[in-house]
Coordinates of C-alpha atoms in Angstrom, one line a residue:
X1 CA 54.4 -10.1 -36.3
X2 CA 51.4 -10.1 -34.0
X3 CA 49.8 -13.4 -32.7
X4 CA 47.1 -13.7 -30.7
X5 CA 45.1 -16.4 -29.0
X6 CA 41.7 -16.2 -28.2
X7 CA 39.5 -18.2 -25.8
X8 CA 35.4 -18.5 -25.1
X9 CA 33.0 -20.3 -24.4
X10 CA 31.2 -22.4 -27.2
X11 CA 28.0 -20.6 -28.8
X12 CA 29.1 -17.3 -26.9
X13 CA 27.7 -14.6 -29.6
X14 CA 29.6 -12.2 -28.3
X15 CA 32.8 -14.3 -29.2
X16 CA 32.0 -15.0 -32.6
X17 CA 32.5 -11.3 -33.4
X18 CA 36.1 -11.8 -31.9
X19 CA 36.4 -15.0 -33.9
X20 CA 34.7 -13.3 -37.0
X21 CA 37.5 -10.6 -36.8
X22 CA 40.2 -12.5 -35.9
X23 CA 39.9 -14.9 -39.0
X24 CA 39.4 -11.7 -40.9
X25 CA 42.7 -9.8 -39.9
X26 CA 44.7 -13.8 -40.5
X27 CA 43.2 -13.6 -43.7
X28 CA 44.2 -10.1 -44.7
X29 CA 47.3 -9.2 -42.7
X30 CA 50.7 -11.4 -43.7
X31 CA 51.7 -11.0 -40.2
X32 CA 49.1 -11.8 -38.3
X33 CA 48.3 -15.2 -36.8
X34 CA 45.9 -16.2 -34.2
X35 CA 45.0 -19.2 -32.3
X36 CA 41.5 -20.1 -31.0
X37 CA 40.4 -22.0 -28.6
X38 CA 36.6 -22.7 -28.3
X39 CA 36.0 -24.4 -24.9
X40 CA 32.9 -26.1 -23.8
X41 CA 30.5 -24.4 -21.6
X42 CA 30.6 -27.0 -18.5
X43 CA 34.6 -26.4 -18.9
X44 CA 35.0 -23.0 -19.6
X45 CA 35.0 -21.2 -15.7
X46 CA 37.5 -23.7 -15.1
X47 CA 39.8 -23.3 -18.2
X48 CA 39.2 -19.4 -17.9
X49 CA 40.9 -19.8 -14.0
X50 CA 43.1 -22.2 -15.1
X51 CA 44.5 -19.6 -17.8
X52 CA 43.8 -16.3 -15.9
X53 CA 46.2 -17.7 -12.8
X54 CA 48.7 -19.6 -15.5
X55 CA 49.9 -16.3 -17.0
X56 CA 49.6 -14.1 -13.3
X57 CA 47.3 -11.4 -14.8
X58 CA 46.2 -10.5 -11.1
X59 CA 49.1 -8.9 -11.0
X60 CA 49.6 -7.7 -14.4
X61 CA 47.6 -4.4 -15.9
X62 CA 46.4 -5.3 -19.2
X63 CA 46.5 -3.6 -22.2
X64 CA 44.4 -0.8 -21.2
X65 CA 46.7 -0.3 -18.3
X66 CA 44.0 -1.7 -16.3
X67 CA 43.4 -4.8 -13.7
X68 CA 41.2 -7.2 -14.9
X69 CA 39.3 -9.7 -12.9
X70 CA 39.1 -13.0 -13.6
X71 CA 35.3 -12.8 -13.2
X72 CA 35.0 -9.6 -15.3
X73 CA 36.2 -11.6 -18.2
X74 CA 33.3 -13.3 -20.6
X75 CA 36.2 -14.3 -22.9
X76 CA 39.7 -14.3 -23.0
X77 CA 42.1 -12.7 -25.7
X78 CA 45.7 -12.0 -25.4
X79 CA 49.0 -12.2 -27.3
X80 CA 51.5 -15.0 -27.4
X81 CA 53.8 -12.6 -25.3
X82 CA 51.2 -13.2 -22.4
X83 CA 49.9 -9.9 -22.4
X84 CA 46.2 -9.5 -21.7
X85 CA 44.0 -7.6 -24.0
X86 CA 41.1 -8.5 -22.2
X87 CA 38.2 -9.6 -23.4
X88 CA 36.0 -9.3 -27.6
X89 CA 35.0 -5.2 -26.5
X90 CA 38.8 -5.0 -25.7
X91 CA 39.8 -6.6 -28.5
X92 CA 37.5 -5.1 -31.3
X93 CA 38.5 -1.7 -29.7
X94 CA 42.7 -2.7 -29.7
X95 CA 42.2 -3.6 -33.3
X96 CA 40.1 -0.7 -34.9
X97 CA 42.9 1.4 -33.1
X98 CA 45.7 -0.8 -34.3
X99 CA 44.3 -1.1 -38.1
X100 CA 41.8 1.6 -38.3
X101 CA 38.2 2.2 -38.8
X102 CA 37.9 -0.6 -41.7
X103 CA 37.9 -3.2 -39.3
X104 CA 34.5 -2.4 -38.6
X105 CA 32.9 -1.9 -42.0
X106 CA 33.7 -5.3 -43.0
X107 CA 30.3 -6.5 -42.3
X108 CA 31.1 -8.8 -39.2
X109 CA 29.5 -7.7 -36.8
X110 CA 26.7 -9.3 -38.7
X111 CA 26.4 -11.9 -35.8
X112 CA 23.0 -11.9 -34.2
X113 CA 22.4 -11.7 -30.2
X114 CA 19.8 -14.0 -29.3

């Protein structure tokens, strides 16, 4: 079983693709369950800190076996084990390797940049 929780910043676009795929793979995949948490923007660096420092990724390589900064991170996606993925790029990239190239000819990535 995979779960994963995601966390951003309301009207990120960049987010709504992770949000877009996430509801996607729930939707298709008997095993997969996500939570998502859409913060508001005058709470979000604080939340984002709050989380970052809660589950000691300073010190913990995420799941490209790399460092992340809190700072680096636009959003925040990681499984319910408290491993980081990292952020929607990391995550989009985690699941085309995980489930293939057809996460990505689903049409989601649909979602505009302003």
């Amino acid at each position: 079983m995979s779960s994963i929780i995601l966390a951003g910043c309301e009207q990120d676009k960049t987010f709504e693709k992770a949000e877009a795929l996430a509801y996607h793979l729930a939707a298709n995949l008997a095993d997969y369950t996500i939570e998502i948490n859409t913060i508001p923007p005058e709470e979000w660096d604080s939340y984002k800190k709050s989380i970052y420092e809660e589950n000691e990724w300073a010190l913990r390589r995420a799941r490209d076996r790399k460092i992340k900064k809190v700072d680096e991170l636009d959003q925040l996606i990681w499984r319910e084990s408290g491993e980081l993925i990292g952020n929607t790029w990391d995550y989009i990239e985690l699941m085309k390797h995980s489930y293939g190239e057809e996460v990505v000819k689903v049409g989601l990535f649909r979602v505009q940049d302003d």
